[in-house]
């Protein structure tokens, strides 16, 4: 629905959905209702393809209603892509609203469209989010996480 809103202002916009999940069939059905030839479903893709897709995108959107931690947001940020995510647990932990990405009210398609439009039309903000997001993503590593957990366990 957010994509449908955005198409009114951006005639060259495209939506690519990669991966699978419980709501894939619903997403495909919704795309049929919009009847847009600008929506692509790639299904499950390799890490290489995912990284390439993220790098070539202006915005990565994570509209999930729940997320364990939102590592995919950091992956997009680490590749220099601006991120928009829903304001739910997990995603809020991986996006600093207004600094490393933008958060939207979960379930509010108009708010999601608004946040994407801000990124698409405000190149200064987009570049700031990309730069800050990339920097923020580098503060996380598996080695650091392992050391932190070991420290917690031994304390």
Coordinates of C-alpha atoms in Angstrom, one line a residue:
X1 CA 0.0 0.0 0.0
X2 CA 2.9 2.4 0.7
X3 CA 4.3 1.6 -2.7
X4 CA 1.0 2.4 -4.3
X5 CA 1.0 5.8 -2.5
X6 CA 4.6 6.5 -3.7
X7 CA 3.9 5.7 -7.3
X8 CA 1.7 8.8 -7.5
X9 CA 4.8 11.0 -7.0
X10 CA 7.6 8.8 -8.4
X11 CA 6.9 7.4 -11.8
X12 CA 10.2 5.6 -12.1
X13 CA 10.0 3.9 -8.7
X14 CA 10.4 0.1 -8.4
X15 CA 9.9 -2.3 -5.5
X16 CA 11.9 -5.4 -5.2
X17 CA 11.0 -8.0 -2.5
X18 CA 13.6 -10.6 -1.8
X19 CA 13.4 -13.6 0.5
X20 CA 10.5 -15.7 1.7
X21 CA 8.4 -16.0 4.8
X22 CA 5.0 -16.4 6.3
X23 CA 3.5 -13.4 4.5
X24 CA 5.0 -13.8 1.0
X25 CA 1.7 -15.1 -0.4
X26 CA -0.2 -12.1 1.1
X27 CA 2.4 -9.7 -0.4
X28 CA 2.1 -11.3 -3.8
X29 CA -1.7 -11.0 -3.6
X30 CA -1.5 -7.4 -2.6
X31 CA 0.8 -6.7 -5.5
X32 CA -1.8 -8.1 -7.9
X33 CA -4.4 -5.8 -6.4
X34 CA -2.1 -2.8 -7.1
X35 CA -1.5 -4.3 -10.6
X36 CA 1.9 -2.7 -10.9
X37 CA 4.5 -4.1 -13.2
X38 CA 7.1 -2.3 -11.1
X39 CA 7.0 -4.9 -8.3
X40 CA 9.4 -7.8 -8.5
X41 CA 9.5 -10.9 -6.2
X42 CA 12.9 -12.6 -6.3
X43 CA 12.3 -15.3 -3.7
X44 CA 15.3 -16.6 -1.8
X45 CA 18.6 -15.1 -3.0
X46 CA 22.2 -15.7 -2.1
X47 CA 24.2 -13.4 0.2
X48 CA 26.1 -12.1 -2.8
X49 CA 22.8 -11.2 -4.6
X50 CA 21.4 -9.7 -1.4
X51 CA 24.4 -7.4 -1.0
X52 CA 24.4 -6.4 -4.6
X53 CA 20.7 -5.6 -4.4
X54 CA 21.1 -3.6 -1.2
X55 CA 24.0 -1.6 -2.6
X56 CA 22.1 -0.7 -5.7
X57 CA 19.0 0.4 -3.8
X58 CA 18.2 3.9 -2.6
X59 CA 16.2 2.7 0.4
X60 CA 16.0 -0.6 2.3
X61 CA 12.7 -1.1 4.0
X62 CA 12.0 -3.5 6.9
X63 CA 8.3 -3.4 7.6
X64 CA 8.2 -6.4 10.0
X65 CA 5.9 -6.5 13.0
X66 CA 8.5 -8.4 15.0
X67 CA 12.2 -8.9 14.7
X68 CA 14.7 -10.7 16.9
X69 CA 17.2 -7.9 16.5
X70 CA 17.1 -6.5 13.0
X71 CA 20.6 -7.5 11.8
X72 CA 19.4 -7.1 8.2
X73 CA 19.1 -3.3 8.8
X74 CA 22.7 -3.2 9.8
X75 CA 23.7 -5.2 6.8
X76 CA 22.0 -2.6 4.5
X77 CA 23.6 0.2 6.5
X78 CA 27.0 -1.4 6.2
X79 CA 26.6 -1.3 2.4
X80 CA 25.8 2.4 2.4
X81 CA 22.0 2.1 1.9
X82 CA 19.5 4.3 3.8
X83 CA 17.1 2.2 6.0
X84 CA 13.5 2.6 7.0
X85 CA 12.0 0.3 9.5
X86 CA 8.9 -0.2 11.6
X87 CA 9.1 1.1 15.2
X88 CA 8.9 -2.3 16.8
X89 CA 11.2 -4.2 19.2
X90 CA 14.3 -5.4 17.4
X91 CA 14.1 -3.0 14.6
X92 CA 14.2 0.0 17.0
X93 CA 17.5 -1.5 18.3
X94 CA 19.2 -1.5 15.0
X95 CA 18.0 1.9 13.7
X96 CA 18.6 5.2 15.5
X97 CA 15.6 7.3 14.2
X98 CA 16.8 10.3 12.3
X99 CA 20.4 9.4 12.7
X100 CA 21.1 6.0 11.1
X101 CA 17.7 5.6 9.5
X102 CA 14.0 6.4 9.8
X103 CA 11.3 4.6 11.8
X104 CA 7.7 4.5 10.9
X105 CA 4.6 3.6 12.8
X106 CA 4.0 -0.1 12.3
X107 CA 1.0 -0.8 10.1
X108 CA 0.7 2.9 9.0
X109 CA 1.2 2.7 5.2
X110 CA 1.0 6.5 4.9
X111 CA 3.7 7.0 7.4
X112 CA 5.9 4.4 5.7
X113 CA 5.4 6.2 2.3
X114 CA 6.1 9.5 4.0
X115 CA 9.5 8.3 5.4
X116 CA 10.5 6.7 2.1
X117 CA 9.6 9.9 0.3
X118 CA 11.7 12.0 2.7
X119 CA 14.7 9.8 1.8
X120 CA 14.0 9.9 -1.9
X121 CA 13.6 13.7 -2.0
X122 CA 16.1 14.9 0.6
X123 CA 19.6 13.9 -0.7
X124 CA 21.3 15.7 2.1
X125 CA 19.5 13.7 4.7
X126 CA 19.8 10.4 2.7
X127 CA 23.6 10.9 2.6
X128 CA 23.7 11.6 6.3
X129 CA 21.7 8.5 7.1
X130 CA 23.9 6.4 4.8
X131 CA 27.1 7.7 6.4
X132 CA 25.9 7.4 10.0
X133 CA 24.3 4.0 9.3
X134 CA 27.5 2.7 7.9
X135 CA 29.5 4.0 10.8
X136 CA 27.0 2.6 13.3
X137 CA 27.0 -0.8 11.7
X138 CA 30.8 -1.0 12.2
X139 CA 30.4 -0.9 15.9
X140 CA 29.0 -4.4 15.8
X141 CA 30.9 -7.6 15.2
X142 CA 30.6 -11.3 16.0
X143 CA 34.0 -11.1 17.8
X144 CA 32.8 -8.2 20.0
X145 CA 29.5 -10.0 20.7
X146 CA 31.3 -13.2 21.7
X147 CA 33.6 -11.3 24.1
X148 CA 30.7 -9.4 25.6
X149 CA 28.8 -12.7 26.2
X150 CA 31.8 -14.4 27.6
X151 CA 32.3 -11.5 30.0
X152 CA 28.6 -11.7 31.0
X153 CA 28.8 -15.5 31.5
X154 CA 32.0 -15.4 33.6
X155 CA 30.8 -12.5 35.8

